[in-house]
Short mmCIF file of C-alpha atoms and ligand atoms in Angstrom, two decimals:
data_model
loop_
_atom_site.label_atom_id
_atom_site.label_comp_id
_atom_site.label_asym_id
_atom_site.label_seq_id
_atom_site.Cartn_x
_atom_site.Cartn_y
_atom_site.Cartn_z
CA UNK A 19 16.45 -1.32 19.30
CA UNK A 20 14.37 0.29 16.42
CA UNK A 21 13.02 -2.28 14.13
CA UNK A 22 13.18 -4.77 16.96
CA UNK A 23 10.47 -3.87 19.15
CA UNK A 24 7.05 -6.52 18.44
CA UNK A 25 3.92 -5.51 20.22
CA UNK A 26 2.42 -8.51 21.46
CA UNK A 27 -1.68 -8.30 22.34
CA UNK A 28 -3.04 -11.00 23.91
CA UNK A 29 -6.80 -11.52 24.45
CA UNK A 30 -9.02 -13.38 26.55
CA UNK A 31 -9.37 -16.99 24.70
CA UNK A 32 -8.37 -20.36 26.64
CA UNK A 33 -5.18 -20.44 24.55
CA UNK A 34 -3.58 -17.25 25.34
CA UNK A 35 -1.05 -19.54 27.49
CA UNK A 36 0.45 -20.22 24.37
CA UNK A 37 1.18 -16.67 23.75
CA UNK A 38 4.02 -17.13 26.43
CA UNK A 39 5.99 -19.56 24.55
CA UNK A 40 5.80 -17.47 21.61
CA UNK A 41 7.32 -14.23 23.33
CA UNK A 42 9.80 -16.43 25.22
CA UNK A 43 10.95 -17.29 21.49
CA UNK A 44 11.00 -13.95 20.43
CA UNK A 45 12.98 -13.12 23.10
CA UNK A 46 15.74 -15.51 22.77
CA UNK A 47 15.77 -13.82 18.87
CA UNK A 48 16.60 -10.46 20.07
CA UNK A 49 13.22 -9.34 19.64
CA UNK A 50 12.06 -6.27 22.20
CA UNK A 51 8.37 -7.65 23.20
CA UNK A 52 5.69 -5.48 24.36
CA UNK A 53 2.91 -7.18 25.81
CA UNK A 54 -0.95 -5.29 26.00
CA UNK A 55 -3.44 -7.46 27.34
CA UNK A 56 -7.03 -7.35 27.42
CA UNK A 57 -8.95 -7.57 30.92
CA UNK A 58 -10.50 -11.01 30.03
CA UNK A 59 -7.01 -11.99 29.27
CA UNK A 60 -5.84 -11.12 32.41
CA UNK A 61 -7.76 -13.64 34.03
CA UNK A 62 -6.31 -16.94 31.98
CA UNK A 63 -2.81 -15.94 32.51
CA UNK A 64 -1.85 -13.13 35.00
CA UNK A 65 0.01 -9.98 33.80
CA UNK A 66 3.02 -11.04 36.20
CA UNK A 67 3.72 -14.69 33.98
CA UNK A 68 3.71 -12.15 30.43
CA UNK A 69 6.33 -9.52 32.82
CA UNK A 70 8.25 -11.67 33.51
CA UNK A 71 8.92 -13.69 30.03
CA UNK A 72 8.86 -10.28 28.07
CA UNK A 73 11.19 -8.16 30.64
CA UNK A 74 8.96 -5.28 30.13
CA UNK A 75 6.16 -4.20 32.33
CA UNK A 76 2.16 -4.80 30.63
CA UNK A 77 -0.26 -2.83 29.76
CA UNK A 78 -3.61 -4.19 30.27
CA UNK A 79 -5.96 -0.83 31.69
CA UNK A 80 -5.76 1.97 29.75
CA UNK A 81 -5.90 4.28 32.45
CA UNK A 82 -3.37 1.97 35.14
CA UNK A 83 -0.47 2.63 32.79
CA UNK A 84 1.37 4.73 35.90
CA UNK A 85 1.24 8.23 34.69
CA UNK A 86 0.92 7.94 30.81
CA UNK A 87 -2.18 10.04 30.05
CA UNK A 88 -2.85 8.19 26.32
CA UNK A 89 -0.21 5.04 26.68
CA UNK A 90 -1.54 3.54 23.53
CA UNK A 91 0.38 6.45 21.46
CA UNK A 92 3.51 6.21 22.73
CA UNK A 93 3.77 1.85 22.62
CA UNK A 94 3.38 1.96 18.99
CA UNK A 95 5.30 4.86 17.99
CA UNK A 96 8.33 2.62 17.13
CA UNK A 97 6.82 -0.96 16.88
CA UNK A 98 8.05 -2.72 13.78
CA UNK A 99 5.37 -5.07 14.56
CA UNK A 100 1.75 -5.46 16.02
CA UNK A 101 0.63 -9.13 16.27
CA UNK A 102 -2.41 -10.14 18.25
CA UNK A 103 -2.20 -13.92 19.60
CA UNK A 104 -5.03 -15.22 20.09
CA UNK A 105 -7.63 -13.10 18.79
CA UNK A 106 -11.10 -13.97 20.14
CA UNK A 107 -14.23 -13.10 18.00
CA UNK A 108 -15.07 -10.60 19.82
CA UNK A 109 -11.70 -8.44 19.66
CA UNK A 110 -12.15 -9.50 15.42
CA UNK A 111 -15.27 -7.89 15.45
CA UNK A 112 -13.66 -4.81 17.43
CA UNK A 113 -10.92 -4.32 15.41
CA UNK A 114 -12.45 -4.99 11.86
CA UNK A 115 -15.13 -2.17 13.05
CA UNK A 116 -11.82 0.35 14.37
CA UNK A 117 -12.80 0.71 17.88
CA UNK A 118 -10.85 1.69 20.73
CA UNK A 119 -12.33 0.68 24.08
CA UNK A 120 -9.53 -0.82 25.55
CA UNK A 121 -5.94 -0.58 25.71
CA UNK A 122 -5.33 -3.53 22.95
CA UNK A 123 -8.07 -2.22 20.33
CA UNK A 124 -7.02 1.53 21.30
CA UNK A 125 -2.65 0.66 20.53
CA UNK A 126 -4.10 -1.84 16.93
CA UNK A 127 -6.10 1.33 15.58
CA UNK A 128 -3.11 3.85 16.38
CA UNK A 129 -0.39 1.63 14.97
CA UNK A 130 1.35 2.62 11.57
CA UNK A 131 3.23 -0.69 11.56
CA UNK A 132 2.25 -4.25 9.59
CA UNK A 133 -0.24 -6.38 11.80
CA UNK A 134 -0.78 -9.88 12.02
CA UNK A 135 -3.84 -11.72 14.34
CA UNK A 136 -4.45 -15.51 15.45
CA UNK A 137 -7.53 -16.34 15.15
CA UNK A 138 -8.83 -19.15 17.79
CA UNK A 139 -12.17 -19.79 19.27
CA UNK A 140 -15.05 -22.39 19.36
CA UNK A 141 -15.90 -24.20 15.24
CA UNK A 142 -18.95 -22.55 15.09
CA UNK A 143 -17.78 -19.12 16.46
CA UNK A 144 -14.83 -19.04 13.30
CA UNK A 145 -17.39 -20.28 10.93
CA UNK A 146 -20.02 -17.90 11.71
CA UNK A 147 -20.18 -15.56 8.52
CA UNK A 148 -20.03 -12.13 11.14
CA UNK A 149 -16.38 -13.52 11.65
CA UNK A 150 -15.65 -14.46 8.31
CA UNK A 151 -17.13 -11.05 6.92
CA UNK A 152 -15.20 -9.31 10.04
CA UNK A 153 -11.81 -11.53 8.50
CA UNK A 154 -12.09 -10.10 5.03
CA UNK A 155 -12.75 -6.36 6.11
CA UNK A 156 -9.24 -6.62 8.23
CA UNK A 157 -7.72 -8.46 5.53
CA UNK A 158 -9.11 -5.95 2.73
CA UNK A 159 -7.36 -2.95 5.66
CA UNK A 160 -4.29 -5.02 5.17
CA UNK A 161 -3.90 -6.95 8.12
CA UNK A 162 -1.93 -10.57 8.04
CA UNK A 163 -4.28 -13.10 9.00
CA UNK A 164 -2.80 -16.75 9.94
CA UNK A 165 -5.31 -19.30 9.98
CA UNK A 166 -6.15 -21.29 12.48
CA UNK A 167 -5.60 -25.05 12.68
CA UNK A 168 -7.84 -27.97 13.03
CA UNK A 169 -8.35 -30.39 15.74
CA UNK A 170 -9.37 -30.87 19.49
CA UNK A 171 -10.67 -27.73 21.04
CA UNK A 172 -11.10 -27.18 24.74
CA UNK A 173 -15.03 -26.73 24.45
CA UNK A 174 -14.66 -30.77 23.84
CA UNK A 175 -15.22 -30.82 19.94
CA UNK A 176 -13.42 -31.04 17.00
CA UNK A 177 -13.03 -28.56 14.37
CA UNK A 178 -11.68 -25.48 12.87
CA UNK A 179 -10.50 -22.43 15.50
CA UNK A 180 -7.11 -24.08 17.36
CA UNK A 181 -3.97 -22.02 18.00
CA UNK A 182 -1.86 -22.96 15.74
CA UNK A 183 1.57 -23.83 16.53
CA UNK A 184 3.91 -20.80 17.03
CA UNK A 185 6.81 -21.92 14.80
CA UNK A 186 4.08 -20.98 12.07
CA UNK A 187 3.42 -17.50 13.70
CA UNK A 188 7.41 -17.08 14.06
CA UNK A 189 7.95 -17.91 10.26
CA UNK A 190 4.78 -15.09 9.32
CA UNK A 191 7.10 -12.58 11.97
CA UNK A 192 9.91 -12.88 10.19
CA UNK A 193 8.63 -12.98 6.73
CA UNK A 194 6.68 -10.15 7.54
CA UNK A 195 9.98 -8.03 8.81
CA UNK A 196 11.55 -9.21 6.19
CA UNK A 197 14.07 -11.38 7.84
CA UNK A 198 15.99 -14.32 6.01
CA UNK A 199 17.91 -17.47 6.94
CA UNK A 200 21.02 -16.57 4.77
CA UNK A 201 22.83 -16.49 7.84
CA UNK A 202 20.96 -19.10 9.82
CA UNK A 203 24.10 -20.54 12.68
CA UNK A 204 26.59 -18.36 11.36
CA UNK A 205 28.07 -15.84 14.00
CA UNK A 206 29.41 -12.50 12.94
CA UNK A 207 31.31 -10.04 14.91
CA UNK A 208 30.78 -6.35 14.08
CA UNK A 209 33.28 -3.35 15.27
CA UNK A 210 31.20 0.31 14.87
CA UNK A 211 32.21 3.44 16.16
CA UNK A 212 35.63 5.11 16.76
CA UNK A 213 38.27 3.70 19.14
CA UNK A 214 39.15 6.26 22.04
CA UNK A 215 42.89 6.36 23.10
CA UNK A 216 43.37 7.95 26.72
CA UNK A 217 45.82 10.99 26.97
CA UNK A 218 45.75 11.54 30.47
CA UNK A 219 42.46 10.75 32.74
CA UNK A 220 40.16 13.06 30.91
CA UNK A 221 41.23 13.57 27.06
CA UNK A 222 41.10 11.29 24.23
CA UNK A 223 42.18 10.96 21.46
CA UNK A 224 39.44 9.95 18.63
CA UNK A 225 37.66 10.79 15.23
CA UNK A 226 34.41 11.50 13.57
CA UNK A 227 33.17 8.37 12.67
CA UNK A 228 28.97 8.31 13.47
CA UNK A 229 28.91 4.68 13.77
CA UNK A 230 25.72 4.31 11.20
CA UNK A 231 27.67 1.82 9.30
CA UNK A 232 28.25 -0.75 12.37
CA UNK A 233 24.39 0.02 13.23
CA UNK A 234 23.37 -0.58 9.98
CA UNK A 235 25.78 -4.11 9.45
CA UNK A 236 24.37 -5.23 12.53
CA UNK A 237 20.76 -4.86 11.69
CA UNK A 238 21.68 -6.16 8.34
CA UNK A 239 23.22 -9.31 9.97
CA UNK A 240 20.10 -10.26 12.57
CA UNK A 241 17.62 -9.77 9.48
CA UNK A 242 20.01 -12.39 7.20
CA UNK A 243 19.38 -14.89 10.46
CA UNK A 244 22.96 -14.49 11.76
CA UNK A 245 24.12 -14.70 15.38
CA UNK A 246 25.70 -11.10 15.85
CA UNK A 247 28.55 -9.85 18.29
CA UNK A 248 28.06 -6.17 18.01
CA UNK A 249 31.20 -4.45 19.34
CA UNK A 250 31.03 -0.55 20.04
CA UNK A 251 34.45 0.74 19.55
CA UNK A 252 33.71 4.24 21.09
CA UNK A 253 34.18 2.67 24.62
CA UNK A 254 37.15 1.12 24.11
CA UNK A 255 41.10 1.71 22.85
CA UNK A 256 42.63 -0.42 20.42
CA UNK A 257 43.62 -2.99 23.16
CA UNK A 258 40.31 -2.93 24.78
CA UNK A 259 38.73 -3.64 20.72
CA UNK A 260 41.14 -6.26 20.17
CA UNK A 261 40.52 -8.00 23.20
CA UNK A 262 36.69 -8.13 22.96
CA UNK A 263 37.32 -9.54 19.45
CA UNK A 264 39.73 -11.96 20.48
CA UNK A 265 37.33 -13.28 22.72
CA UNK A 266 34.57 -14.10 20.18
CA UNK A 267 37.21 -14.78 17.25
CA UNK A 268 37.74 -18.34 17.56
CA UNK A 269 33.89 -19.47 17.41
CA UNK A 270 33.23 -16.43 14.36
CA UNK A 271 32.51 -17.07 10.91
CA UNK A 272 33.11 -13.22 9.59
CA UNK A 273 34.59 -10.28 11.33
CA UNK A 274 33.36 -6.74 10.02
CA UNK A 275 35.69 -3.88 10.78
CA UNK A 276 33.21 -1.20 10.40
CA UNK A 277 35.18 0.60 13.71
CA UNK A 278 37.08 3.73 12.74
CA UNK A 279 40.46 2.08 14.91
CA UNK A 280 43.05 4.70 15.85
CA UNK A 281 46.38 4.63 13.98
CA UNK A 282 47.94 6.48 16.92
CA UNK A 283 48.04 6.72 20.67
CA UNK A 284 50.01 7.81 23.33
CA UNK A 285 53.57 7.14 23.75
CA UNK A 286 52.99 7.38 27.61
CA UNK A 287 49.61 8.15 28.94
CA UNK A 288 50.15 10.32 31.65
CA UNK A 289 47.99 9.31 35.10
CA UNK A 290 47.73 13.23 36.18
CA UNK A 291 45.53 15.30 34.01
CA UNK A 292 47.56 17.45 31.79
CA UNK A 293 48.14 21.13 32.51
CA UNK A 294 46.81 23.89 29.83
CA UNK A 295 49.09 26.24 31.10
CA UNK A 296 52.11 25.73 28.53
CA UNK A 297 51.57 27.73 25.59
CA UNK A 298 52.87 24.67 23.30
CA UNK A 299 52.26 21.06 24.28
CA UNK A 300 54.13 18.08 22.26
CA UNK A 301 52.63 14.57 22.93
CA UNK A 302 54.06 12.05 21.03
CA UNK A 303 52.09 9.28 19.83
CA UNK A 304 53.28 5.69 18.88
CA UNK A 305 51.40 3.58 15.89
CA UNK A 306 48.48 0.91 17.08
CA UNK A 307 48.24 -2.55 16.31
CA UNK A 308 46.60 -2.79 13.33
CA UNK A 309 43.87 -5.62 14.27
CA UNK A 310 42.74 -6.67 11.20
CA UNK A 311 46.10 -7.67 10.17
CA UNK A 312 46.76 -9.26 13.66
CA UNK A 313 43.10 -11.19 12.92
CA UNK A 314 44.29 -11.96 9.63
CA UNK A 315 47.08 -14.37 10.91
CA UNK A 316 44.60 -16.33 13.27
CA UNK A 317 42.37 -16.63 10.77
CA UNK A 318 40.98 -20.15 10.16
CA UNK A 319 37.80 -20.00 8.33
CA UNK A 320 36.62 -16.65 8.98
CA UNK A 321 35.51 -13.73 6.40
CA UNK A 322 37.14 -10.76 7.11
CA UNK A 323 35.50 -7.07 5.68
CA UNK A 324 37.43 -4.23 6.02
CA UNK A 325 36.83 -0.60 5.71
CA UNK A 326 38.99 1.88 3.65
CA UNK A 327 38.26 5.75 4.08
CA UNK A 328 40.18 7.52 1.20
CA UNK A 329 40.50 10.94 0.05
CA UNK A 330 42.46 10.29 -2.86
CA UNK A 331 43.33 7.19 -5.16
CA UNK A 332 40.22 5.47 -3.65
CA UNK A 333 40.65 2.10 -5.21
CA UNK A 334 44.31 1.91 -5.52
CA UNK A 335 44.50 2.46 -1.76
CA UNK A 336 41.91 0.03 -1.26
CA UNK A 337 43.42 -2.70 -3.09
CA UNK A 338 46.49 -1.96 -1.11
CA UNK A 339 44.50 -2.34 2.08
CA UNK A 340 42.92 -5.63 1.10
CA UNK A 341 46.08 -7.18 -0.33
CA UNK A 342 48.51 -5.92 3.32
CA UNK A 343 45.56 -6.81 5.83
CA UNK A 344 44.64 -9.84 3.74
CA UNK A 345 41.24 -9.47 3.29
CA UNK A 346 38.52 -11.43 1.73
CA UNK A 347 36.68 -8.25 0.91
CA UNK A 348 37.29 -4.36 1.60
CA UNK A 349 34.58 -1.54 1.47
CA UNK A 350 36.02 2.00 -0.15
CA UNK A 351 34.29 4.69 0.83
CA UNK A 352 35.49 8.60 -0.15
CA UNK A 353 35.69 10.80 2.80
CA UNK A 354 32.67 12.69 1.76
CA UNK A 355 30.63 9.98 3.21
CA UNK A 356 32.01 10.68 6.82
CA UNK A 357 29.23 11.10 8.96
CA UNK A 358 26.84 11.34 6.11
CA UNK A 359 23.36 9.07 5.75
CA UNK A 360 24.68 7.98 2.14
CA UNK A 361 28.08 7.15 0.90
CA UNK A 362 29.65 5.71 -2.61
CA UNK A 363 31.32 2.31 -2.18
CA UNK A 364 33.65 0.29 -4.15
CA UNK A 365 33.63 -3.59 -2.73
CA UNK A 366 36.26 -5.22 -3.80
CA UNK A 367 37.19 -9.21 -2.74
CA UNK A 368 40.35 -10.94 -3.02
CA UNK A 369 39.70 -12.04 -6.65
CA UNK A 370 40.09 -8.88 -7.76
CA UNK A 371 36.22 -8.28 -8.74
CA UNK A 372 35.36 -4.49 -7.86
CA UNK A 373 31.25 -3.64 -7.68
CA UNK A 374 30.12 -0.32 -6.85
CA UNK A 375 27.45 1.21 -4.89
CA UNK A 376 26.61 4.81 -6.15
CA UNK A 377 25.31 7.29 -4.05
CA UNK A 378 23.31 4.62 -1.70
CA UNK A 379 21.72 4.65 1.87
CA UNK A 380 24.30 3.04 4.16
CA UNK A 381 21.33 0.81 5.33
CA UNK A 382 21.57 -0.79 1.77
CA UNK A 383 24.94 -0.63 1.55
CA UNK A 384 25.39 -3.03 4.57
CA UNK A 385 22.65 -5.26 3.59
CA UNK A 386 24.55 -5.87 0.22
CA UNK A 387 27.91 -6.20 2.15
CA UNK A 388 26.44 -8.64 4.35
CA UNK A 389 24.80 -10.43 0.82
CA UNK A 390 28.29 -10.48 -0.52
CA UNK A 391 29.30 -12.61 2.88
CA UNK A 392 26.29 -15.28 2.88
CA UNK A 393 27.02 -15.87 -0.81
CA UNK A 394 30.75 -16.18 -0.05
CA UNK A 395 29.38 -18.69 2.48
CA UNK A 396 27.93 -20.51 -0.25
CA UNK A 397 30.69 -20.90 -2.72
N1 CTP B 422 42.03 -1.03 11.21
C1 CTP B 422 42.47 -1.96 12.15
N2 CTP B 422 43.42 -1.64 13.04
C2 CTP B 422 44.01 -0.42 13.02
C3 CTP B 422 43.60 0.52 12.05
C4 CTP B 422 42.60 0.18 11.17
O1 CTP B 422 41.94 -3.08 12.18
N3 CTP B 422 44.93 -0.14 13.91
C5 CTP B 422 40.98 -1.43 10.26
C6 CTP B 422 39.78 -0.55 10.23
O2 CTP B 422 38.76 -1.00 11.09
C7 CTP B 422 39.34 -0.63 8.78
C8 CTP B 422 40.61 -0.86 8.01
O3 CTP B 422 41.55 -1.34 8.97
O4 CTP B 422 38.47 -1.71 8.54
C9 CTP B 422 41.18 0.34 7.31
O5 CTP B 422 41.46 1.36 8.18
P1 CTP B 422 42.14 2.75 7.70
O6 CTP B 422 42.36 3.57 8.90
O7 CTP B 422 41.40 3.34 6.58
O8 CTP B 422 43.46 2.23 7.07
P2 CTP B 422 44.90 2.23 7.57
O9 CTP B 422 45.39 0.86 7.26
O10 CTP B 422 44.97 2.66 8.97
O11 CTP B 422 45.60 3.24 6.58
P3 CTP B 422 45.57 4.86 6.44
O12 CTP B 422 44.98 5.39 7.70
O13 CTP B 422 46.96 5.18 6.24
O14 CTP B 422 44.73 5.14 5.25
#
């Protein structure tokens, strides 16, 4: 879940409670949350509450980590994220000075990836001009500070310093990642990967497709807001695809058919494994359903995106492709871009309109595919 994974580091401040509604609502957006907590933090809200809301063990000792010599490293690595909610004065003043005497300060100075804190502690504590001065050296080292609100804190006065509510901290996440709400309550269903059609109990019959381009739809998809069914073709035949499509079809806005499906399978699959001993075997295969087409007559108001993979006559095939499997929009891609990290694509839609993409990652390619759908949705 590359890009996915949010480190979450909670300190020791009366409202670090409110950090668990704010992973329980990253959670239910897919997110992978990694909690590191500081000791003091560990005694307003036990390590077991933040286990059990993230689904992933905590760190809070840098040395109880079970076996990890220098467990900082390796939690950051691949965090898309670091933000620290709340952060007391005293873990500002750590971090704007870069030290490393605890798990939480140790993970913030070894992580490569965009950081955002939350401020919250006593009026006078925020106002102090340490913290202020502390503020403006993190800021100046580029990290995201969201500023705290104003009102009743638990030390019984009013004033600067309160948590402020995590639907603000959520927005800053998502900005930050650079997620949208193009696709805010629409649900997409992506195919990726090639379709495997049984011989006998051991072989299969498939093809070379990588599966990047489903990969890169999908993470296309969550970042436009969407609700995405990712499908993995590689376990499954052509019945076992269809089916888990059919099952999310009805409720879908767009189907992708990123999956390389098999034209062919097995005229018979035979139950006993087959014997290499002939010199010549003949297995005859029989043509698959083709799904988009099938999807294509029980289509009410969904999108569908298809895939063409040419080696000659690129767009005349294409436009064949979109017109038979009636398509609202079909990707060409040459052969050349089998396996590949960039491809050439033609999109072309059902008015005829052809754009391409010249020599582009397949990350970008997806995200303007996916573009194309949310301002389809708009029309
Ligand atoms: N596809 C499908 N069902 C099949 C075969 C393909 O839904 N049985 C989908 C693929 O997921 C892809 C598109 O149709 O989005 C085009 O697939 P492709 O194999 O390139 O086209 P075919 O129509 O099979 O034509 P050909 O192989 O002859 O080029």
């Amino acid at each position: 879940m590359r890009g996915r994974k949010i480190i979450i580091g909670v300190t020791g401040g009366i409202a670090c409670y409110k950090a668990v509604s704010l992973i329980s609502a990253l959670r239910q957006q897919n997110f992978q949350v990694q909690v590191v907590m500081t000791e003091n933090a560990a005694r307003f809200v036990t390590p077991v509450t933040f286990r059990a809301i993230s689904r992933q063990p905590v760190c809070v000792e840098e040395f109880a980590a079970g076996g990890e010599p220098v467990p900082h490293i390796g939690l950051v690595e691949d965090a898309a994220l670091f933000v620290v909610a709340p952060t007391t004065a005293n873990t500002i003043a750590k971090l704007a000075n870069g030290l490393a005497d605890n798990v939480l300060t140790a993970s913030f100075l070894a992580a490569r990836c965009p950081k955002i804190i939350v401020p919250s502690m006593n009026t006078a504590m925020w106002e102090n001009s340490l913290t202020q001065e502390n503020l403006q050296k993190l800021q100046k080292h580029g990290v995201a500070i969201i500023e705290p609100d104003s009102g009743y804190l638990a030390c019984g006065v009013s004033g600067a310093g309160r948590y402020p509510d995590n639907k603000i901290i959520l927005q800053k996440i998502q900005e930050t990642l650079g997620f949208t709400a193009k696709l805010r309550g629409k649900k997409i269903i992506i195919t990726g990967g090639g379709t495997r059609e049984p011989l006998d109990p051991v072989r299969v019959l498939t093809n070379n497709s990588s599966g990047q381009m489903g990969l890169a739809l999908q993470a296309a998809a969550e970042k436009a807001g969407a609700d995405v069914v990712y499908i993995n073709a590689a376990a499954l035949d052509v019945s076992g695809l269809k089916a888990k499509i059919a099952a999310e079809f009805a409720g879908a806005d767009a189907l992708i058919m990123a999956a390389a499906v098999s034209d062919y399978r097995a005229a018979q699959v035979s139950p006993r494994k087959i014997k290499s001993a002939p010199k010549k075997l003949t297995i005859e295969l029989t043509k698959t359903e083709d799904l988009l087409k099938y999807f294509a007559g029980q289509k009410k108001k969904q999108y569908l995106v298809g895939f063409a993979l040419e080696s000659e006559d690129l767009l005349k095939n294409a436009e064949q492709k979109l017109r038979e499997k009636n398509l609202d929009l079909i990707a060409a891609n040459d052969i050349s871009a089998l396996g590949g990290v960039e491809a050439t694509v033609i999109l072309l839609d059902k008015n005829g309109a052809a754009e391409t993409l010249e020599k582009l990652p397949k990350v970008q390619i997806a995200e303007r595919i996916i573009e194309r759908i949310a301002t389809a949705f708009c029309a």
